[in-house]
Amino acid sequence: MKFDMDYIAHNNALTETNPYFKLFLTIILLIVTLAFDNLYFDVTVFVIMSIVILTIAKINYKSYLKFLSIPMAFLVITCVFLIFFFGKGDVIYETGILGIVVTTDSWHYGVYTFMRVLGCLPCLGFLALTTPIAKILNCLRTLKVPKILIEIALLMYNSIFIFLNEIDTMQKAQETRLGYHSYWSSFSSLGALVSIIFLRSLDKSETLQYSLDSRGYSGELPVYEPKKR
């Protein structure tokens, strides 16, 4: 199943809920989760918000897991580095490799960083998966967020999904040519994918600029503004 966050944001049980309420709820939960130094609170927020997303918003659990998968991968890698390469204090585990050890401070940093980010992910997921980007940007506009930040967010959002679609297409092309049938071929295909996507990104950025110019772009992108009822 292909993950399409924009489609999910437009087709869930909370799509028509007041976007300002969802935005402020997300911001408050993020602030509280980051401010509290409590693992149990982080777990509680993660569980409650996940339940809201799956049962109240009625978003497919596979789509929710796909949403979590990419940031979770970066989170795990970051926390592993924190645990093994940062912090001082008493040594609680020795790897025996180049003097790399786990200390009390590094373990604390790694675990608490993991749990705090884990608690924040479903809060962001609640906003991103239940609210179309156009409504979010309109809320930011009415809250007097600088236009340049809104435009950058819009372009980044658009570009991310263009590149994800490109990656998905290229991966399927590589799979049909047995590009991932062995350990070494997988590395080779991954390297080719990274190099090609870099070139594609340059090409897409140039195409995007041409598209904006052909539509009369004058330095400001119009933001969707819903009709007042």
mmCIF file with all atom_site columns, C-alpha atoms in Angstrom:
data_model
loop_
_atom_site.group_PDB
_atom_site.id
_atom_site.type_symbol
_atom_site.label_atom_id
_atom_site.label_alt_id
_atom_site.label_comp_id
_atom_site.label_asym_id
_atom_site.label_entity_id
_atom_site.label_seq_id
_atom_site.pdbx_PDB_ins_code
_atom_site.Cartn_x
_atom_site.Cartn_y
_atom_site.Cartn_z
_atom_site.occupancy
_atom_site.B_iso_or_equiv
_atom_site.pdbx_formal_charge
_atom_site.auth_seq_id
_atom_site.auth_comp_id
_atom_site.auth_asym_id
_atom_site.auth_atom_id
_atom_site.pdbx_PDB_model_num
ATOM 1   C CA . MET A 1 1   ? 0.000   0.000   0.000   1.00 0.00 ? 1   MET A CA 1
ATOM 2   C CA . LYS A 1 2   ? 1.483   3.341   -1.050  1.00 0.00 ? 2   LYS A CA 1
ATOM 3   C CA . PHE A 1 3   ? 1.565   5.992   1.651   1.00 0.00 ? 3   PHE A CA 1
ATOM 4   C CA . ASP A 1 4   ? -0.187  9.193   0.542   1.00 0.00 ? 4   ASP A CA 1
ATOM 5   C CA . MET A 1 5   ? -0.335  11.627  3.454   1.00 0.00 ? 5   MET A CA 1
ATOM 6   C CA . ASP A 1 6   ? -2.140  14.317  1.487   1.00 0.00 ? 6   ASP A CA 1
ATOM 7   C CA . TYR A 1 7   ? -4.943  11.898  0.563   1.00 0.00 ? 7   TYR A CA 1
ATOM 8   C CA . ILE A 1 8   ? -5.218  10.725  4.181   1.00 0.00 ? 8   ILE A CA 1
ATOM 9   C CA . ALA A 1 9   ? -5.384  14.321  5.452   1.00 0.00 ? 9   ALA A CA 1
ATOM 10  C CA . HIS A 1 10  ? -8.341  14.980  3.141   1.00 0.00 ? 10  HIS A CA 1
ATOM 11  C CA . ASN A 1 11  ? -10.136 11.708  3.901   1.00 0.00 ? 11  ASN A CA 1
ATOM 12  C CA . ASN A 1 12  ? -10.463 11.011  7.610   1.00 0.00 ? 12  ASN A CA 1
ATOM 13  C CA . ALA A 1 13  ? -13.071 11.500  10.299  1.00 0.00 ? 13  ALA A CA 1
ATOM 14  C CA . LEU A 1 14  ? -11.436 14.702  11.632  1.00 0.00 ? 14  LEU A CA 1
ATOM 15  C CA . THR A 1 15  ? -10.767 16.500  8.348   1.00 0.00 ? 15  THR A CA 1
ATOM 16  C CA . GLU A 1 16  ? -13.534 19.058  8.893   1.00 0.00 ? 16  GLU A CA 1
ATOM 17  C CA . THR A 1 17  ? -12.701 19.635  12.571  1.00 0.00 ? 17  THR A CA 1
ATOM 18  C CA . ASN A 1 18  ? -11.581 23.192  13.365  1.00 0.00 ? 18  ASN A CA 1
ATOM 19  C CA . PRO A 1 19  ? -7.946  23.400  12.176  1.00 0.00 ? 19  PRO A CA 1
ATOM 20  C CA . TYR A 1 20  ? -7.105  26.053  14.795  1.00 0.00 ? 20  TYR A CA 1
ATOM 21  C CA . PHE A 1 21  ? -8.146  23.655  17.542  1.00 0.00 ? 21  PHE A CA 1
ATOM 22  C CA . LYS A 1 22  ? -5.943  20.897  16.113  1.00 0.00 ? 22  LYS A CA 1
ATOM 23  C CA . LEU A 1 23  ? -3.012  23.270  15.619  1.00 0.00 ? 23  LEU A CA 1
ATOM 24  C CA . PHE A 1 24  ? -3.122  24.705  19.146  1.00 0.00 ? 24  PHE A CA 1
ATOM 25  C CA . LEU A 1 25  ? -3.695  21.262  20.682  1.00 0.00 ? 25  LEU A CA 1
ATOM 26  C CA . THR A 1 26  ? -0.620  19.967  18.862  1.00 0.00 ? 26  THR A CA 1
ATOM 27  C CA . ILE A 1 27  ? 1.531   22.929  19.953  1.00 0.00 ? 27  ILE A CA 1
ATOM 28  C CA . ILE A 1 28  ? 0.426   22.630  23.587  1.00 0.00 ? 28  ILE A CA 1
ATOM 29  C CA . LEU A 1 29  ? 1.080   18.887  23.680  1.00 0.00 ? 29  LEU A CA 1
ATOM 30  C CA . LEU A 1 30  ? 4.515   19.349  22.103  1.00 0.00 ? 30  LEU A CA 1
ATOM 31  C CA . ILE A 1 31  ? 5.493   22.009  24.635  1.00 0.00 ? 31  ILE A CA 1
ATOM 32  C CA . VAL A 1 32  ? 4.232   20.003  27.596  1.00 0.00 ? 32  VAL A CA 1
ATOM 33  C CA . THR A 1 33  ? 5.869   16.782  26.375  1.00 0.00 ? 33  THR A CA 1
ATOM 34  C CA . LEU A 1 34  ? 9.226   18.489  25.869  1.00 0.00 ? 34  LEU A CA 1
ATOM 35  C CA . ALA A 1 35  ? 9.009   20.370  29.171  1.00 0.00 ? 35  ALA A CA 1
ATOM 36  C CA . PHE A 1 36  ? 8.138   17.361  31.343  1.00 0.00 ? 36  PHE A CA 1
ATOM 37  C CA . ASP A 1 37  ? 11.057  15.170  32.334  1.00 0.00 ? 37  ASP A CA 1
ATOM 38  C CA . ASN A 1 38  ? 8.923   12.085  32.839  1.00 0.00 ? 38  ASN A CA 1
ATOM 39  C CA . LEU A 1 39  ? 9.069   8.842   30.854  1.00 0.00 ? 39  LEU A CA 1
ATOM 40  C CA . TYR A 1 40  ? 5.603   7.744   31.958  1.00 0.00 ? 40  TYR A CA 1
ATOM 41  C CA . PHE A 1 41  ? 4.087   10.976  30.680  1.00 0.00 ? 41  PHE A CA 1
ATOM 42  C CA . ASP A 1 42  ? 5.811   10.516  27.294  1.00 0.00 ? 42  ASP A CA 1
ATOM 43  C CA . VAL A 1 43  ? 4.430   6.997   26.973  1.00 0.00 ? 43  VAL A CA 1
ATOM 44  C CA . THR A 1 44  ? 0.966   8.182   28.023  1.00 0.00 ? 44  THR A CA 1
ATOM 45  C CA . VAL A 1 45  ? 0.931   10.921  25.365  1.00 0.00 ? 45  VAL A CA 1
ATOM 46  C CA . PHE A 1 46  ? 2.108   8.457   22.718  1.00 0.00 ? 46  PHE A CA 1
ATOM 47  C CA . VAL A 1 47  ? -0.604  5.933   23.588  1.00 0.00 ? 47  VAL A CA 1
ATOM 48  C CA . ILE A 1 48  ? -3.449  8.459   23.891  1.00 0.00 ? 48  ILE A CA 1
ATOM 49  C CA . MET A 1 49  ? -2.631  10.311  20.670  1.00 0.00 ? 49  MET A CA 1
ATOM 50  C CA . SER A 1 50  ? -2.165  7.037   18.798  1.00 0.00 ? 50  SER A CA 1
ATOM 51  C CA . ILE A 1 51  ? -5.598  5.925   19.973  1.00 0.00 ? 51  ILE A CA 1
ATOM 52  C CA . VAL A 1 52  ? -7.088  9.242   18.812  1.00 0.00 ? 52  VAL A CA 1
ATOM 53  C CA . ILE A 1 53  ? -5.474  8.871   15.378  1.00 0.00 ? 53  ILE A CA 1
ATOM 54  C CA . LEU A 1 54  ? -6.517  5.251   14.903  1.00 0.00 ? 54  LEU A CA 1
ATOM 55  C CA . THR A 1 55  ? -9.975  5.197   16.490  1.00 0.00 ? 55  THR A CA 1
ATOM 56  C CA . ILE A 1 56  ? -11.365 8.740   16.370  1.00 0.00 ? 56  ILE A CA 1
ATOM 57  C CA . ALA A 1 57  ? -9.741  9.945   13.134  1.00 0.00 ? 57  ALA A CA 1
ATOM 58  C CA . LYS A 1 58  ? -10.142 6.381   11.783  1.00 0.00 ? 58  LYS A CA 1
ATOM 59  C CA . ILE A 1 59  ? -6.815  6.347   9.974   1.00 0.00 ? 59  ILE A CA 1
ATOM 60  C CA . ASN A 1 60  ? -5.578  2.974   8.776   1.00 0.00 ? 60  ASN A CA 1
ATOM 61  C CA . TYR A 1 61  ? -2.964  1.549   11.141  1.00 0.00 ? 61  TYR A CA 1
ATOM 62  C CA . LYS A 1 62  ? -0.670  0.649   8.240   1.00 0.00 ? 62  LYS A CA 1
ATOM 63  C CA . SER A 1 63  ? -0.646  4.269   7.097   1.00 0.00 ? 63  SER A CA 1
ATOM 64  C CA . TYR A 1 64  ? 0.062   5.396   10.657  1.00 0.00 ? 64  TYR A CA 1
ATOM 65  C CA . LEU A 1 65  ? 2.966   2.967   10.992  1.00 0.00 ? 65  LEU A CA 1
ATOM 66  C CA . LYS A 1 66  ? 4.393   4.156   7.671   1.00 0.00 ? 66  LYS A CA 1
ATOM 67  C CA . PHE A 1 67  ? 4.156   7.724   8.908   1.00 0.00 ? 67  PHE A CA 1
ATOM 68  C CA . LEU A 1 68  ? 6.143   6.765   12.022  1.00 0.00 ? 68  LEU A CA 1
ATOM 69  C CA . SER A 1 69  ? 8.697   4.559   10.264  1.00 0.00 ? 69  SER A CA 1
ATOM 70  C CA . ILE A 1 70  ? 10.974  7.213   8.715   1.00 0.00 ? 70  ILE A CA 1
ATOM 71  C CA . PRO A 1 71  ? 11.341  9.507   11.770  1.00 0.00 ? 71  PRO A CA 1
ATOM 72  C CA . MET A 1 72  ? 11.651  6.432   13.995  1.00 0.00 ? 72  MET A CA 1
ATOM 73  C CA . ALA A 1 73  ? 14.607  5.211   11.924  1.00 0.00 ? 73  ALA A CA 1
ATOM 74  C CA . PHE A 1 74  ? 16.398  8.548   12.375  1.00 0.00 ? 74  PHE A CA 1
ATOM 75  C CA . LEU A 1 75  ? 15.455  8.594   16.050  1.00 0.00 ? 75  LEU A CA 1
ATOM 76  C CA . VAL A 1 76  ? 16.938  5.169   16.729  1.00 0.00 ? 76  VAL A CA 1
ATOM 77  C CA . ILE A 1 77  ? 20.188  6.045   14.936  1.00 0.00 ? 77  ILE A CA 1
ATOM 78  C CA . THR A 1 78  ? 20.472  9.343   16.831  1.00 0.00 ? 78  THR A CA 1
ATOM 79  C CA . CYS A 1 79  ? 19.826  7.733   20.219  1.00 0.00 ? 79  CYS A CA 1
ATOM 80  C CA . VAL A 1 80  ? 22.369  4.976   19.538  1.00 0.00 ? 80  VAL A CA 1
ATOM 81  C CA . PHE A 1 81  ? 25.002  7.656   18.917  1.00 0.00 ? 81  PHE A CA 1
ATOM 82  C CA . LEU A 1 82  ? 23.967  9.468   22.089  1.00 0.00 ? 82  LEU A CA 1
ATOM 83  C CA . ILE A 1 83  ? 24.261  6.308   24.142  1.00 0.00 ? 83  ILE A CA 1
ATOM 84  C CA . PHE A 1 84  ? 27.663  5.223   22.830  1.00 0.00 ? 84  PHE A CA 1
ATOM 85  C CA . PHE A 1 85  ? 29.461  8.483   22.032  1.00 0.00 ? 85  PHE A CA 1
ATOM 86  C CA . PHE A 1 86  ? 28.155  11.216  24.366  1.00 0.00 ? 86  PHE A CA 1
ATOM 87  C CA . GLY A 1 87  ? 27.934  11.831  28.071  1.00 0.00 ? 87  GLY A CA 1
ATOM 88  C CA . LYS A 1 88  ? 30.137  11.309  31.093  1.00 0.00 ? 88  LYS A CA 1
ATOM 89  C CA . GLY A 1 89  ? 29.775  9.516   34.402  1.00 0.00 ? 89  GLY A CA 1
ATOM 90  C CA . ASP A 1 90  ? 30.207  5.961   35.614  1.00 0.00 ? 90  ASP A CA 1
ATOM 91  C CA . VAL A 1 91  ? 30.716  3.273   32.989  1.00 0.00 ? 91  VAL A CA 1
ATOM 92  C CA . ILE A 1 92  ? 27.868  0.772   32.963  1.00 0.00 ? 92  ILE A CA 1
ATOM 93  C CA . TYR A 1 93  ? 28.814  -1.169  29.822  1.00 0.00 ? 93  TYR A CA 1
ATOM 94  C CA . GLU A 1 94  ? 32.019  -1.670  27.843  1.00 0.00 ? 94  GLU A CA 1
ATOM 95  C CA . THR A 1 95  ? 31.788  -2.686  24.206  1.00 0.00 ? 95  THR A CA 1
ATOM 96  C CA . GLY A 1 96  ? 35.461  -3.642  23.957  1.00 0.00 ? 96  GLY A CA 1
ATOM 97  C CA . ILE A 1 97  ? 35.674  -1.815  20.605  1.00 0.00 ? 97  ILE A CA 1
ATOM 98  C CA . LEU A 1 98  ? 38.012  1.203   20.405  1.00 0.00 ? 98  LEU A CA 1
ATOM 99  C CA . GLY A 1 99  ? 37.229  2.110   23.992  1.00 0.00 ? 99  GLY A CA 1
ATOM 100 C CA . ILE A 1 100 ? 33.570  2.807   23.285  1.00 0.00 ? 100 ILE A CA 1
ATOM 101 C CA . VAL A 1 101 ? 31.529  2.595   26.487  1.00 0.00 ? 101 VAL A CA 1
ATOM 102 C CA . VAL A 1 102 ? 28.066  3.377   27.807  1.00 0.00 ? 102 VAL A CA 1
ATOM 103 C CA . THR A 1 103 ? 27.975  5.720   30.798  1.00 0.00 ? 103 THR A CA 1
ATOM 104 C CA . THR A 1 104 ? 25.168  6.681   33.150  1.00 0.00 ? 104 THR A CA 1
ATOM 105 C CA . ASP A 1 105 ? 24.836  10.115  31.541  1.00 0.00 ? 105 ASP A CA 1
ATOM 106 C CA . SER A 1 106 ? 24.881  8.824   27.960  1.00 0.00 ? 106 SER A CA 1
ATOM 107 C CA . TRP A 1 107 ? 22.283  6.177   28.785  1.00 0.00 ? 107 TRP A CA 1
ATOM 108 C CA . HIS A 1 108 ? 20.104  8.861   30.384  1.00 0.00 ? 108 HIS A CA 1
ATOM 109 C CA . TYR A 1 109 ? 20.467  11.159  27.354  1.00 0.00 ? 109 TYR A CA 1
ATOM 110 C CA . GLY A 1 110 ? 19.686  8.381   24.907  1.00 0.00 ? 110 GLY A CA 1
ATOM 111 C CA . VAL A 1 111 ? 16.655  6.966   26.712  1.00 0.00 ? 111 VAL A CA 1
ATOM 112 C CA . TYR A 1 112 ? 15.075  10.307  27.607  1.00 0.00 ? 112 TYR A CA 1
ATOM 113 C CA . THR A 1 113 ? 15.670  11.726  24.124  1.00 0.00 ? 113 THR A CA 1
ATOM 114 C CA . PHE A 1 114 ? 14.058  8.642   22.596  1.00 0.00 ? 114 PHE A CA 1
ATOM 115 C CA . MET A 1 115 ? 11.016  8.810   24.842  1.00 0.00 ? 115 MET A CA 1
ATOM 116 C CA . ARG A 1 116 ? 10.493  12.547  24.419  1.00 0.00 ? 116 ARG A CA 1
ATOM 117 C CA . VAL A 1 117 ? 10.624  12.363  20.641  1.00 0.00 ? 117 VAL A CA 1
ATOM 118 C CA . LEU A 1 118 ? 8.440   9.252   20.745  1.00 0.00 ? 118 LEU A CA 1
ATOM 119 C CA . GLY A 1 119 ? 5.833   11.226  22.652  1.00 0.00 ? 119 GLY A CA 1
ATOM 120 C CA . CYS A 1 120 ? 6.020   14.108  20.146  1.00 0.00 ? 120 CYS A CA 1
ATOM 121 C CA . LEU A 1 121 ? 5.667   12.002  16.989  1.00 0.00 ? 121 LEU A CA 1
ATOM 122 C CA . PRO A 1 122 ? 1.945   11.141  17.350  1.00 0.00 ? 122 PRO A CA 1
ATOM 123 C CA . CYS A 1 123 ? 1.227   14.781  18.263  1.00 0.00 ? 123 CYS A CA 1
ATOM 124 C CA . LEU A 1 124 ? 2.696   15.882  14.946  1.00 0.00 ? 124 LEU A CA 1
ATOM 125 C CA . GLY A 1 125 ? 1.020   12.924  13.263  1.00 0.00 ? 125 GLY A CA 1
ATOM 126 C CA . PHE A 1 126 ? -2.345  14.027  14.645  1.00 0.00 ? 126 PHE A CA 1
ATOM 127 C CA . LEU A 1 127 ? -1.999  17.412  12.916  1.00 0.00 ? 127 LEU A CA 1
ATOM 128 C CA . ALA A 1 128 ? -0.363  16.190  9.703   1.00 0.00 ? 128 ALA A CA 1
ATOM 129 C CA . LEU A 1 129 ? -2.664  13.213  9.118   1.00 0.00 ? 129 LEU A CA 1
ATOM 130 C CA . THR A 1 130 ? -5.958  14.923  9.966   1.00 0.00 ? 130 THR A CA 1
ATOM 131 C CA . THR A 1 131 ? -5.465  18.415  8.516   1.00 0.00 ? 131 THR A CA 1
ATOM 132 C CA . PRO A 1 132 ? -4.768  19.291  4.855   1.00 0.00 ? 132 PRO A CA 1
ATOM 133 C CA . ILE A 1 133 ? -1.631  21.374  4.398   1.00 0.00 ? 133 ILE A CA 1
ATOM 134 C CA . ALA A 1 134 ? -3.646  24.221  2.838   1.00 0.00 ? 134 ALA A CA 1
ATOM 135 C CA . LYS A 1 135 ? -5.668  24.636  6.040   1.00 0.00 ? 135 LYS A CA 1
ATOM 136 C CA . ILE A 1 136 ? -2.539  24.519  8.212   1.00 0.00 ? 136 ILE A CA 1
ATOM 137 C CA . LEU A 1 137 ? -0.856  27.220  6.131   1.00 0.00 ? 137 LEU A CA 1
ATOM 138 C CA . ASN A 1 138 ? -4.009  29.355  6.226   1.00 0.00 ? 138 ASN A CA 1
ATOM 139 C CA . CYS A 1 139 ? -4.008  29.114  10.025  1.00 0.00 ? 139 CYS A CA 1
ATOM 140 C CA . LEU A 1 140 ? -0.369  30.202  10.121  1.00 0.00 ? 140 LEU A CA 1
ATOM 141 C CA . ARG A 1 141 ? -1.145  33.093  7.768   1.00 0.00 ? 141 ARG A CA 1
ATOM 142 C CA . THR A 1 142 ? -3.974  34.379  9.975   1.00 0.00 ? 142 THR A CA 1
ATOM 143 C CA . LEU A 1 143 ? -1.673  34.045  13.007  1.00 0.00 ? 143 LEU A CA 1
ATOM 144 C CA . LYS A 1 144 ? 0.732   36.471  11.267  1.00 0.00 ? 144 LYS A CA 1
ATOM 145 C CA . VAL A 1 145 ? 3.516   33.988  10.642  1.00 0.00 ? 145 VAL A CA 1
ATOM 146 C CA . PRO A 1 146 ? 5.979   35.585  8.148   1.00 0.00 ? 146 PRO A CA 1
ATOM 147 C CA . LYS A 1 147 ? 5.017   34.881  4.540   1.00 0.00 ? 147 LYS A CA 1
ATOM 148 C CA . ILE A 1 148 ? 8.499   33.680  3.650   1.00 0.00 ? 148 ILE A CA 1
ATOM 149 C CA . LEU A 1 149 ? 8.238   30.851  6.223   1.00 0.00 ? 149 LEU A CA 1
ATOM 150 C CA . ILE A 1 150 ? 4.829   29.812  4.882   1.00 0.00 ? 150 ILE A CA 1
ATOM 151 C CA . GLU A 1 151 ? 6.124   29.750  1.310   1.00 0.00 ? 151 GLU A CA 1
ATOM 152 C CA . ILE A 1 152 ? 9.187   27.714  2.288   1.00 0.00 ? 152 ILE A CA 1
ATOM 153 C CA . ALA A 1 153 ? 6.945   25.236  4.127   1.00 0.00 ? 153 ALA A CA 1
ATOM 154 C CA . LEU A 1 154 ? 4.660   24.922  1.094   1.00 0.00 ? 154 LEU A CA 1
ATOM 155 C CA . LEU A 1 155 ? 7.555   24.351  -1.327  1.00 0.00 ? 155 LEU A CA 1
ATOM 156 C CA . MET A 1 156 ? 9.221   21.856  1.017   1.00 0.00 ? 156 MET A CA 1
ATOM 157 C CA . TYR A 1 157 ? 5.975   19.936  1.469   1.00 0.00 ? 157 TYR A CA 1
ATOM 158 C CA . ASN A 1 158 ? 5.459   19.773  -2.275  1.00 0.00 ? 158 ASN A CA 1
ATOM 159 C CA . SER A 1 159 ? 9.067   18.789  -2.992  1.00 0.00 ? 159 SER A CA 1
ATOM 160 C CA . ILE A 1 160 ? 9.221   16.059  -0.355  1.00 0.00 ? 160 ILE A CA 1
ATOM 161 C CA . PHE A 1 161 ? 6.342   14.111  -1.860  1.00 0.00 ? 161 PHE A CA 1
ATOM 162 C CA . ILE A 1 162 ? 7.608   14.615  -5.391  1.00 0.00 ? 162 ILE A CA 1
ATOM 163 C CA . PHE A 1 163 ? 10.922  13.062  -4.401  1.00 0.00 ? 163 PHE A CA 1
ATOM 164 C CA . LEU A 1 164 ? 9.273   10.266  -2.436  1.00 0.00 ? 164 LEU A CA 1
ATOM 165 C CA . ASN A 1 165 ? 7.275   9.404   -5.535  1.00 0.00 ? 165 ASN A CA 1
ATOM 166 C CA . GLU A 1 166 ? 10.465  9.467   -7.613  1.00 0.00 ? 166 GLU A CA 1
ATOM 167 C CA . ILE A 1 167 ? 12.210  7.168   -5.133  1.00 0.00 ? 167 ILE A CA 1
ATOM 168 C CA . ASP A 1 168 ? 9.264   4.766   -5.141  1.00 0.00 ? 168 ASP A CA 1
ATOM 169 C CA . THR A 1 169 ? 9.267   4.641   -8.958  1.00 0.00 ? 169 THR A CA 1
ATOM 170 C CA . MET A 1 170 ? 13.032  4.064   -9.178  1.00 0.00 ? 170 MET A CA 1
ATOM 171 C CA . GLN A 1 171 ? 12.987  1.391   -6.466  1.00 0.00 ? 171 GLN A CA 1
ATOM 172 C CA . LYS A 1 172 ? 10.294  -0.534  -8.311  1.00 0.00 ? 172 LYS A CA 1
ATOM 173 C CA . ALA A 1 173 ? 12.314  -0.258  -11.525 1.00 0.00 ? 173 ALA A CA 1
ATOM 174 C CA . GLN A 1 174 ? 15.388  -1.622  -9.726  1.00 0.00 ? 174 GLN A CA 1
ATOM 175 C CA . GLU A 1 175 ? 13.384  -4.455  -8.161  1.00 0.00 ? 175 GLU A CA 1
ATOM 176 C CA . THR A 1 176 ? 12.089  -5.564  -11.566 1.00 0.00 ? 176 THR A CA 1
ATOM 177 C CA . ARG A 1 177 ? 15.730  -5.840  -12.654 1.00 0.00 ? 177 ARG A CA 1
ATOM 178 C CA . LEU A 1 178 ? 16.650  -7.904  -9.548  1.00 0.00 ? 178 LEU A CA 1
ATOM 179 C CA . GLY A 1 179 ? 18.512  -4.967  -8.071  1.00 0.00 ? 179 GLY A CA 1
ATOM 180 C CA . TYR A 1 180 ? 17.925  -6.182  -4.519  1.00 0.00 ? 180 TYR A CA 1
ATOM 181 C CA . HIS A 1 181 ? 18.245  -9.959  -4.914  1.00 0.00 ? 181 HIS A CA 1
ATOM 182 C CA . SER A 1 182 ? 21.494  -10.148 -2.913  1.00 0.00 ? 182 SER A CA 1
ATOM 183 C CA . TYR A 1 183 ? 23.356  -8.301  -0.188  1.00 0.00 ? 183 TYR A CA 1
ATOM 184 C CA . TRP A 1 184 ? 25.920  -6.662  -2.498  1.00 0.00 ? 184 TRP A CA 1
ATOM 185 C CA . SER A 1 185 ? 23.455  -5.852  -5.266  1.00 0.00 ? 185 SER A CA 1
ATOM 186 C CA . SER A 1 186 ? 21.291  -4.089  -2.683  1.00 0.00 ? 186 SER A CA 1
ATOM 187 C CA . PHE A 1 187 ? 24.217  -1.851  -1.728  1.00 0.00 ? 187 PHE A CA 1
ATOM 188 C CA . SER A 1 188 ? 24.951  -1.165  -5.383  1.00 0.00 ? 188 SER A CA 1
ATOM 189 C CA . SER A 1 189 ? 21.319  -0.344  -6.130  1.00 0.00 ? 189 SER A CA 1
ATOM 190 C CA . LEU A 1 190 ? 21.063  1.890   -3.070  1.00 0.00 ? 190 LEU A CA 1
ATOM 191 C CA . GLY A 1 191 ? 24.165  3.819   -4.128  1.00 0.00 ? 191 GLY A CA 1
ATOM 192 C CA . ALA A 1 192 ? 22.782  4.262   -7.633  1.00 0.00 ? 192 ALA A CA 1
ATOM 193 C CA . LEU A 1 193 ? 19.447  5.373   -6.185  1.00 0.00 ? 193 LEU A CA 1
ATOM 194 C CA . VAL A 1 194 ? 21.092  8.044   -4.014  1.00 0.00 ? 194 VAL A CA 1
ATOM 195 C CA . SER A 1 195 ? 23.185  9.416   -6.874  1.00 0.00 ? 195 SER A CA 1
ATOM 196 C CA . ILE A 1 196 ? 20.256  9.478   -9.293  1.00 0.00 ? 196 ILE A CA 1
ATOM 197 C CA . ILE A 1 197 ? 17.897  11.140  -6.827  1.00 0.00 ? 197 ILE A CA 1
ATOM 198 C CA . PHE A 1 198 ? 20.498  13.890  -6.312  1.00 0.00 ? 198 PHE A CA 1
ATOM 199 C CA . LEU A 1 199 ? 20.562  14.584  -10.038 1.00 0.00 ? 199 LEU A CA 1
ATOM 200 C CA . ARG A 1 200 ? 16.776  14.353  -10.197 1.00 0.00 ? 200 ARG A CA 1
ATOM 201 C CA . SER A 1 201 ? 16.501  16.881  -7.357  1.00 0.00 ? 201 SER A CA 1
ATOM 202 C CA . LEU A 1 202 ? 18.514  19.417  -9.350  1.00 0.00 ? 202 LEU A CA 1
ATOM 203 C CA . ASP A 1 203 ? 16.374  18.776  -12.413 1.00 0.00 ? 203 ASP A CA 1
ATOM 204 C CA . LYS A 1 204 ? 13.121  19.028  -10.437 1.00 0.00 ? 204 LYS A CA 1
ATOM 205 C CA . SER A 1 205 ? 14.178  22.283  -8.772  1.00 0.00 ? 205 SER A CA 1
ATOM 206 C CA . GLU A 1 206 ? 14.860  23.815  -12.188 1.00 0.00 ? 206 GLU A CA 1
ATOM 207 C CA . THR A 1 207 ? 11.520  22.532  -13.506 1.00 0.00 ? 207 THR A CA 1
ATOM 208 C CA . LEU A 1 208 ? 9.738   23.950  -10.458 1.00 0.00 ? 208 LEU A CA 1
ATOM 209 C CA . GLN A 1 209 ? 11.260  27.370  -11.082 1.00 0.00 ? 209 GLN A CA 1
ATOM 210 C CA . TYR A 1 210 ? 10.173  27.268  -14.725 1.00 0.00 ? 210 TYR A CA 1
ATOM 211 C CA . SER A 1 211 ? 6.659   26.283  -13.624 1.00 0.00 ? 211 SER A CA 1
ATOM 212 C CA . LEU A 1 212 ? 6.462   29.177  -11.172 1.00 0.00 ? 212 LEU A CA 1
ATOM 213 C CA . ASP A 1 213 ? 7.740   31.658  -13.755 1.00 0.00 ? 213 ASP A CA 1
ATOM 214 C CA . SER A 1 214 ? 5.254   30.452  -16.386 1.00 0.00 ? 214 SER A CA 1
ATOM 215 C CA . ARG A 1 215 ? 2.409   31.067  -13.923 1.00 0.00 ? 215 ARG A CA 1
ATOM 216 C CA . GLY A 1 216 ? 3.417   34.643  -13.206 1.00 0.00 ? 216 GLY A CA 1
ATOM 217 C CA . TYR A 1 217 ? 5.336   34.051  -9.975  1.00 0.00 ? 217 TYR A CA 1
ATOM 218 C CA . SER A 1 218 ? 6.328   37.445  -8.571  1.00 0.00 ? 218 SER A CA 1
ATOM 219 C CA . GLY A 1 219 ? 7.942   36.431  -5.301  1.00 0.00 ? 219 GLY A CA 1
ATOM 220 C CA . GLU A 1 220 ? 4.787   35.506  -3.371  1.00 0.00 ? 220 GLU A CA 1
ATOM 221 C CA . LEU A 1 221 ? 2.783   32.291  -3.445  1.00 0.00 ? 221 LEU A CA 1
ATOM 222 C CA . PRO A 1 222 ? -0.988  32.559  -2.870  1.00 0.00 ? 222 PRO A CA 1
ATOM 223 C CA . VAL A 1 223 ? -2.243  30.645  0.168   1.00 0.00 ? 223 VAL A CA 1
ATOM 224 C CA . TYR A 1 224 ? -5.620  28.926  0.224   1.00 0.00 ? 224 TYR A CA 1
ATOM 225 C CA . GLU A 1 225 ? -8.198  30.921  2.153   1.00 0.00 ? 225 GLU A CA 1
ATOM 226 C CA . PRO A 1 226 ? -11.507 29.160  2.866   1.00 0.00 ? 226 PRO A CA 1
ATOM 227 C CA . LYS A 1 227 ? -14.735 31.080  2.377   1.00 0.00 ? 227 LYS A CA 1
ATOM 228 C CA . LYS A 1 228 ? -16.237 32.544  5.505   1.00 0.00 ? 228 LYS A CA 1
ATOM 229 C CA . ARG A 1 229 ? -19.495 30.889  6.463   1.00 0.00 ? 229 ARG A CA 1
#
